mmCIF file of N, CA and C in Angstrom:
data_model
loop_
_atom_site.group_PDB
_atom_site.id
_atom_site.type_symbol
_atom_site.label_atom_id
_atom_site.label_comp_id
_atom_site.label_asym_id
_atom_site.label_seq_id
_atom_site.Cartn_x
_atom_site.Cartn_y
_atom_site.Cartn_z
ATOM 1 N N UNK A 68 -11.337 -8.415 9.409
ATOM 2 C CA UNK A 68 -10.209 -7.671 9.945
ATOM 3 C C UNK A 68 -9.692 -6.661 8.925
ATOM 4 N N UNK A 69 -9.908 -5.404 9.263
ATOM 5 C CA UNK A 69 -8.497 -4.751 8.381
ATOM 6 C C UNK A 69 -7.343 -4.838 8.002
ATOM 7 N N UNK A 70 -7.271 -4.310 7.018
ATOM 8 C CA UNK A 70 -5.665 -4.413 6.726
ATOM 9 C C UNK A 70 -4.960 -3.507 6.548
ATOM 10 N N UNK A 71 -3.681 -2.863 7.593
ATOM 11 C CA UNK A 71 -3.054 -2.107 7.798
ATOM 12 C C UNK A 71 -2.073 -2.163 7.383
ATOM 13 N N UNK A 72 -1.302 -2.174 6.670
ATOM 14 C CA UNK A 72 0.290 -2.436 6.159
ATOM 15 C C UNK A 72 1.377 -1.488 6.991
ATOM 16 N N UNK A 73 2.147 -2.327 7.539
ATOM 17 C CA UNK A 73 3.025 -1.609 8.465
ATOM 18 C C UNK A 73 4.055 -0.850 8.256
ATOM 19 N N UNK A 74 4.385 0.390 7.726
ATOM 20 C CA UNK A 74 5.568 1.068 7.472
ATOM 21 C C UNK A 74 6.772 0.432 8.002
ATOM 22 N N UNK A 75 6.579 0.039 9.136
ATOM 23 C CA UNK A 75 7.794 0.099 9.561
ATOM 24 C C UNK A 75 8.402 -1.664 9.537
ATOM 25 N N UNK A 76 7.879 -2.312 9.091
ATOM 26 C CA UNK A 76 7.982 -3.796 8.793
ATOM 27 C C UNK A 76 9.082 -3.871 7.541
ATOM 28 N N UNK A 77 8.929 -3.301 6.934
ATOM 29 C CA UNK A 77 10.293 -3.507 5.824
ATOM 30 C C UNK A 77 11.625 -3.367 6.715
ATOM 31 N N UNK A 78 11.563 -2.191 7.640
ATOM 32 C CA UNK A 78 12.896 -1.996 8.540
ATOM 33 C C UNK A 78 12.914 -3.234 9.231
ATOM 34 N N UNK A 79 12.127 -3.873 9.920
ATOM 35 C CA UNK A 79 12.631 -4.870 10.898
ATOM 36 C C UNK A 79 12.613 -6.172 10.192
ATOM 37 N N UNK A 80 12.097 -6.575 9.099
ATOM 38 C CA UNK A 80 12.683 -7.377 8.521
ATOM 39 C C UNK A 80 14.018 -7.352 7.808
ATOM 40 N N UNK A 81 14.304 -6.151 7.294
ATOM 41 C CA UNK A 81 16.225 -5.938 6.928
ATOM 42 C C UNK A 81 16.975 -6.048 8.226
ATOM 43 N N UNK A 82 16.712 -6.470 9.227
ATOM 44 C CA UNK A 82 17.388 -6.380 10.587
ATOM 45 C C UNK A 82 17.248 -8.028 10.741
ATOM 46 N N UNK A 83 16.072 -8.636 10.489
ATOM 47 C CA UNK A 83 15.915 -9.742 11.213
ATOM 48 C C UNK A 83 16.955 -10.684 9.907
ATOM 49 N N UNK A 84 16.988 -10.182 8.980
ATOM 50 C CA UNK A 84 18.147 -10.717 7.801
ATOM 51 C C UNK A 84 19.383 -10.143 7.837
ATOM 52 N N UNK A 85 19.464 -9.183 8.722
ATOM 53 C CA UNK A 85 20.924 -8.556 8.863
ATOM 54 C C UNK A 85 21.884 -8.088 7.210
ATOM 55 N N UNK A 86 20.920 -7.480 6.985
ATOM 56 C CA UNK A 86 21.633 -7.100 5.525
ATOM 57 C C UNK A 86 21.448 -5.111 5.607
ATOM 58 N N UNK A 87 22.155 -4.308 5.247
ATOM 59 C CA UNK A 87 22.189 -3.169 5.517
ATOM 60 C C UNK A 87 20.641 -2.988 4.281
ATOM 61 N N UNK A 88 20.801 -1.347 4.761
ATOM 62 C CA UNK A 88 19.759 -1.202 4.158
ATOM 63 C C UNK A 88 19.336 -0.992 2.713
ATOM 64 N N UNK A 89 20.737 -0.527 2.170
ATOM 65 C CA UNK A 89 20.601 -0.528 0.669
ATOM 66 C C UNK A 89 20.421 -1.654 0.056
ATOM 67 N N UNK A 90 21.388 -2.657 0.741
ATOM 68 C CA UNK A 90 21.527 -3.775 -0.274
ATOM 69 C C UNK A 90 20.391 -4.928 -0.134
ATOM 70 N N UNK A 91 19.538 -4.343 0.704
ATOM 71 C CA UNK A 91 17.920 -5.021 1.447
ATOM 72 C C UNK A 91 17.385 -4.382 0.375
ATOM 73 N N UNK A 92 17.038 -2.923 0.114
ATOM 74 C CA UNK A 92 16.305 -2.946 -1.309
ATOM 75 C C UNK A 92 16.856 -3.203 -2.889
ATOM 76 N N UNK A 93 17.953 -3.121 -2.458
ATOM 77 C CA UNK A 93 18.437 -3.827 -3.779
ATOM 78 C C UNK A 93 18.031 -4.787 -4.204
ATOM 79 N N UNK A 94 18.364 -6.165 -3.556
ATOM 80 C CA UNK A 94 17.340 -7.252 -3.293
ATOM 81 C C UNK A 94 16.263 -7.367 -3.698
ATOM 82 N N UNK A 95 15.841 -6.443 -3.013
ATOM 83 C CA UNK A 95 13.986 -7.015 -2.842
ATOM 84 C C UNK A 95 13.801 -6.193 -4.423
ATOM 85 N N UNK A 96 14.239 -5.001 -5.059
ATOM 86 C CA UNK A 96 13.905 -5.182 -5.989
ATOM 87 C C UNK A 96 14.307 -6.329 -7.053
ATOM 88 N N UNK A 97 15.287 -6.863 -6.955
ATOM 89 C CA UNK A 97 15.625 -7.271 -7.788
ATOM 90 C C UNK A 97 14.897 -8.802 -7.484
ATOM 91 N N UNK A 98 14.242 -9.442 -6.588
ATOM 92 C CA UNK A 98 13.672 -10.727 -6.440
ATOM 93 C C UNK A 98 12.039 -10.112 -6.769
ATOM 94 N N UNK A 99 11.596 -9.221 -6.277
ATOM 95 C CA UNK A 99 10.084 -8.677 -6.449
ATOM 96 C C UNK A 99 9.772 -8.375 -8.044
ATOM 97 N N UNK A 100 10.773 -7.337 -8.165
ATOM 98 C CA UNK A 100 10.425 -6.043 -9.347
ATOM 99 C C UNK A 100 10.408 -4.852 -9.083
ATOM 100 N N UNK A 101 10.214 -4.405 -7.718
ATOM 101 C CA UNK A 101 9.764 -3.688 -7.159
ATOM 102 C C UNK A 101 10.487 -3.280 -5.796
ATOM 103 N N UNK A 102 10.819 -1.214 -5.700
ATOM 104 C CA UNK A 102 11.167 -1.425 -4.545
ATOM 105 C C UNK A 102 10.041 -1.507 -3.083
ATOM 106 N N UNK A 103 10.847 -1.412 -2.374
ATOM 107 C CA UNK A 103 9.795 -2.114 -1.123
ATOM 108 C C UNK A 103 8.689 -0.972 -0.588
ATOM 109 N N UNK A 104 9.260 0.288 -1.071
ATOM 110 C CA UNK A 104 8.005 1.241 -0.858
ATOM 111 C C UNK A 104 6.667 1.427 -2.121
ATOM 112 N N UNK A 105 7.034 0.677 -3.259
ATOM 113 C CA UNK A 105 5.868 0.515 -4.473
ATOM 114 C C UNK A 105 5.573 -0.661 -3.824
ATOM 115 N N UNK A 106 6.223 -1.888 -3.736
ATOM 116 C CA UNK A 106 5.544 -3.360 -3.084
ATOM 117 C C UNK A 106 4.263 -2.483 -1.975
ATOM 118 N N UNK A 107 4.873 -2.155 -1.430
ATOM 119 C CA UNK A 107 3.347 -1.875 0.143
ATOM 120 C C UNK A 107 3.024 -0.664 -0.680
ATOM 121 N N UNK A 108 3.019 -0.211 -1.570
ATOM 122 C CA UNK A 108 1.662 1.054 -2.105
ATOM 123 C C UNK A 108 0.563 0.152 -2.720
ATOM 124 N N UNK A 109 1.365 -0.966 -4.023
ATOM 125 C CA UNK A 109 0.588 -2.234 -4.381
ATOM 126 C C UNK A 109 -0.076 -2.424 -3.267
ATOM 127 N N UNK A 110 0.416 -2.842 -2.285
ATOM 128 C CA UNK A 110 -0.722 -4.342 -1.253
ATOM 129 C C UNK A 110 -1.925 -3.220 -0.892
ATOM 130 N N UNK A 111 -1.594 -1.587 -0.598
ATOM 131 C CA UNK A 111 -2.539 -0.813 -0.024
ATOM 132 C C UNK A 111 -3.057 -0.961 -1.001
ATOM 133 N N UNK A 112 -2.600 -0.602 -2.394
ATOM 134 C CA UNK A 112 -4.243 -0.079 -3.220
ATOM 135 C C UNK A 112 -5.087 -1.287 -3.610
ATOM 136 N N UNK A 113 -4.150 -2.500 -4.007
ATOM 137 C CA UNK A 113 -5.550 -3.374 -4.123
ATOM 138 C C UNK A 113 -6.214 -3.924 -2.615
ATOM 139 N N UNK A 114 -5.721 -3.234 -1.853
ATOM 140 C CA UNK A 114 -6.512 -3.767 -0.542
ATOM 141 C C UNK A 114 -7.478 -2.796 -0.179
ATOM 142 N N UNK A 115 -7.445 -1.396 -0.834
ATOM 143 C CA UNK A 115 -8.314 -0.637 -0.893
ATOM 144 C C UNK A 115 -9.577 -1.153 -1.902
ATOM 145 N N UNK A 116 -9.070 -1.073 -2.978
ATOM 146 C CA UNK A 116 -10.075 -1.284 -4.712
ATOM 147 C C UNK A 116 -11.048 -2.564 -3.495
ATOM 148 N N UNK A 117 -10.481 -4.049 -2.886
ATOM 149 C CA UNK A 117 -11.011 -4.898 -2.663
ATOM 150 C C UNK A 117 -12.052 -4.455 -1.373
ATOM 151 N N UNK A 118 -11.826 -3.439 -0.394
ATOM 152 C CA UNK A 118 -12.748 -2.669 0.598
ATOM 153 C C UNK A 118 -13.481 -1.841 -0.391
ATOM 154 N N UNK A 119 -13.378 -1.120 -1.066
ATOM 155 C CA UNK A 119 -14.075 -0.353 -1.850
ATOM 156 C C UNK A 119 -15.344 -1.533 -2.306
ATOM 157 N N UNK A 120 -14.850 -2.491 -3.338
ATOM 158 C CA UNK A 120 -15.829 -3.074 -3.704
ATOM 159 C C UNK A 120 -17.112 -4.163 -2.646
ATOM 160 N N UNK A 121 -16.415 -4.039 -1.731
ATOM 161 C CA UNK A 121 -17.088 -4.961 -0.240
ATOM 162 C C UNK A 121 -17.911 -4.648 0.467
ATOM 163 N N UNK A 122 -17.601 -3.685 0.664
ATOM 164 C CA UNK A 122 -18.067 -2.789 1.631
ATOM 165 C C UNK A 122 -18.937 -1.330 1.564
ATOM 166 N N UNK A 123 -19.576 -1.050 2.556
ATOM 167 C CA UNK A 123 -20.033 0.429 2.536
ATOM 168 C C UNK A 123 -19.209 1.246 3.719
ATOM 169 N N UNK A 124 -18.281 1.038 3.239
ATOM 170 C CA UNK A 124 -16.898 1.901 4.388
ATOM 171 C C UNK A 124 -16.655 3.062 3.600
ATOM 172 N N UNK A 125 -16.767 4.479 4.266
ATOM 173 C CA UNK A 125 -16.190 5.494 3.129
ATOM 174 C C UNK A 125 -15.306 6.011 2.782
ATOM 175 N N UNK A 126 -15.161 6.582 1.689
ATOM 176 C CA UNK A 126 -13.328 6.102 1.413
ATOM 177 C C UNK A 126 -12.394 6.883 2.535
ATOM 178 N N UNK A 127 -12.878 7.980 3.339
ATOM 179 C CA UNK A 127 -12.297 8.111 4.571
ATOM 180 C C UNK A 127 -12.117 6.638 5.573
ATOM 181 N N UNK A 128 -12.998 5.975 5.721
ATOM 182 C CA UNK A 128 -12.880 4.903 6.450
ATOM 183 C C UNK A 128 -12.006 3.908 5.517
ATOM 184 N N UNK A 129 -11.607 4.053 4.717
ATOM 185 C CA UNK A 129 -10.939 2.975 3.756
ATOM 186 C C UNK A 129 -9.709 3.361 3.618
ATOM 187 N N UNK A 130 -9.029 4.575 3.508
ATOM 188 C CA UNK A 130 -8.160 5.484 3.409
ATOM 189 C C UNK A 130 -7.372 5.175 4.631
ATOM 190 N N UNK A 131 -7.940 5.098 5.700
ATOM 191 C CA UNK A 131 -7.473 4.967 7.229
ATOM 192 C C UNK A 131 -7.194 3.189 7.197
ATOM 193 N N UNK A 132 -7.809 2.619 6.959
ATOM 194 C CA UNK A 132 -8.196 0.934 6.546
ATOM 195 C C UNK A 132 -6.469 0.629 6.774
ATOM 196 N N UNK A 133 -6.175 1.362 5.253
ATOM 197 C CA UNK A 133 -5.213 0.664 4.541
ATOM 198 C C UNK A 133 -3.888 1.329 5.157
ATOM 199 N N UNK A 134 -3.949 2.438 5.929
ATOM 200 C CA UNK A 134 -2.717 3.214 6.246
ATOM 201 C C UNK A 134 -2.875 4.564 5.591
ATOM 202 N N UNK A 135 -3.290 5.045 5.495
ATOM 203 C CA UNK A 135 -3.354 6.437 5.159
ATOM 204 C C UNK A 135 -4.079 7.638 5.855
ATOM 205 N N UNK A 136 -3.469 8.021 6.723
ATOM 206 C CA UNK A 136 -3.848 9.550 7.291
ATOM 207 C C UNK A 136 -5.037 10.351 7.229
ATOM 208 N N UNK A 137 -4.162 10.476 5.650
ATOM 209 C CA UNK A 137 -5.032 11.896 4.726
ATOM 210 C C UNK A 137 -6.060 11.321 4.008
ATOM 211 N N UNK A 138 -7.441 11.323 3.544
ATOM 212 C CA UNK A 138 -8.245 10.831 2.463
ATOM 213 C C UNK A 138 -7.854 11.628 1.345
ATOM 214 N N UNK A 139 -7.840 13.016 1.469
ATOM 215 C CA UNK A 139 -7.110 13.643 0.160
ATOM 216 C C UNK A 139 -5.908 12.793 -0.919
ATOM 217 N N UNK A 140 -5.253 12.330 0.418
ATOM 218 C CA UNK A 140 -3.295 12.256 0.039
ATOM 219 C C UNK A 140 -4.060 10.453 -0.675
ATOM 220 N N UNK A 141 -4.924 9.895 0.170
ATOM 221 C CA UNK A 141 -5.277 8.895 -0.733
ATOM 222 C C UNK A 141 -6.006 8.430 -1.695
ATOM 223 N N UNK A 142 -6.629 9.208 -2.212
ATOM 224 C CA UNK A 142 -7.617 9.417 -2.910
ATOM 225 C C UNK A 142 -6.488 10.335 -4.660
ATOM 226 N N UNK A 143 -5.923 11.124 -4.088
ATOM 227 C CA UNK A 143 -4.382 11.148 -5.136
ATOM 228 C C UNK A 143 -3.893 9.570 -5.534
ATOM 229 N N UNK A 144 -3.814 9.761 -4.390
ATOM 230 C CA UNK A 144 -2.563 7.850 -4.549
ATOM 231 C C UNK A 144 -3.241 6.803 -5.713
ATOM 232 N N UNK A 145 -5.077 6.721 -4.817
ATOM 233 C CA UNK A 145 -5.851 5.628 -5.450
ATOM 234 C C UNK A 145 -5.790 6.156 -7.144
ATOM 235 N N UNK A 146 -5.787 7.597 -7.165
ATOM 236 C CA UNK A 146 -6.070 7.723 -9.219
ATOM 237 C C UNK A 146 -4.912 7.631 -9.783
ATOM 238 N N UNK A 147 -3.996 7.899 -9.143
ATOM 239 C CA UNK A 147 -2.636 7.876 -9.844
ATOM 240 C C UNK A 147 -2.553 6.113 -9.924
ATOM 241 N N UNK A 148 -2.376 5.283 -9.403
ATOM 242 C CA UNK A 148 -2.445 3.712 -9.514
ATOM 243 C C UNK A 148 -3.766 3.322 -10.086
ATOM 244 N N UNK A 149 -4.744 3.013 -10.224
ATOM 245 C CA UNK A 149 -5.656 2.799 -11.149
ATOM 246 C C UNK A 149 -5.899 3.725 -12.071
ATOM 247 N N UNK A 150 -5.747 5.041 -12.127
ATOM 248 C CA UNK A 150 -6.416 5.388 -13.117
ATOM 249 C C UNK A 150 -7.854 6.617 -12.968
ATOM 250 N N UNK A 151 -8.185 6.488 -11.900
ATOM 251 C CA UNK A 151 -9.844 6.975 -11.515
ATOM 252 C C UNK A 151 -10.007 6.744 -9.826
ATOM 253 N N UNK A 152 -10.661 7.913 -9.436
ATOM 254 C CA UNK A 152 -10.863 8.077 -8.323
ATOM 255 C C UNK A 152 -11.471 6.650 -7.572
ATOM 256 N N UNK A 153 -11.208 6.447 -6.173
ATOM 257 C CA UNK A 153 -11.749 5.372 -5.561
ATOM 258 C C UNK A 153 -13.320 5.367 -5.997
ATOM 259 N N UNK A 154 -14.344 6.284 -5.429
ATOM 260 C CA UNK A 154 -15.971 6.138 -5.891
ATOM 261 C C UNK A 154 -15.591 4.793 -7.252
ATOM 262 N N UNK A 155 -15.466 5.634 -7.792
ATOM 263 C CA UNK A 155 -15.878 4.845 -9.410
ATOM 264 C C UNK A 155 -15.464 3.002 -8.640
ATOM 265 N N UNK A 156 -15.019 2.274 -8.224
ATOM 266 C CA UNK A 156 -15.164 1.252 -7.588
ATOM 267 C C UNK A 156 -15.409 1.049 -7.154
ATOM 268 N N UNK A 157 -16.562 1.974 -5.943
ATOM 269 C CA UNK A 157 -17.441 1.381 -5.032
ATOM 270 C C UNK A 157 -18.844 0.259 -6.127
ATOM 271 N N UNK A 158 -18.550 -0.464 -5.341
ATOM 272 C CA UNK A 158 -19.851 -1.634 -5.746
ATOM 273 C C UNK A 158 -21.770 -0.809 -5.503
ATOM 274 N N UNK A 159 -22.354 -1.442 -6.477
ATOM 275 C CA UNK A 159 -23.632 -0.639 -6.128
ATOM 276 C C UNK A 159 -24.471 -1.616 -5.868
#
């Protein structure tokens, strides 16, 4: 199964806890580390790096995988968080 991370799941969980919205990321950084839009960039990119290494999906198909649109806009994302373009982690 893919894994899609849901944008819009942080909102309906600050609803299903009834806490406004600031003080929902306040929170969550302060129990995580992290606010809740780096938490789901985390879960995308190592859920990418882990399709990357699995699979022969291309990083267009991997890009889309994880929630991302653009392969450009993710393929930015993936070097800025690791370090190096997705390829360099494809498995051989």
């Amino acid at each position: 199964p893919k894994f899609c991370p849901d944008p819009e799941a942080f909102s309906r969980l600050q609803k299903q806890v009834h806490l406004n919205a600031i003080y929902f990321r306040r929170s969550f950084k302060q129990i995580t580390g992290l606010a809740p839009t780096d938490y789901l960039l985390r879960l995308r990119m190592r859920e990418a790096r882990l399709l990357l290494n699995q699979n022969s999906e291309t990083v267009k198909e991997v890009a889309e995988a994880v929630g991302f649109r653009d392969p450009l806009y993710f393929s930015k994302q993936y070097r800025k968080f690791w370090g190096h373009p997705p390829g360099e982690d494809r498995s051989l």
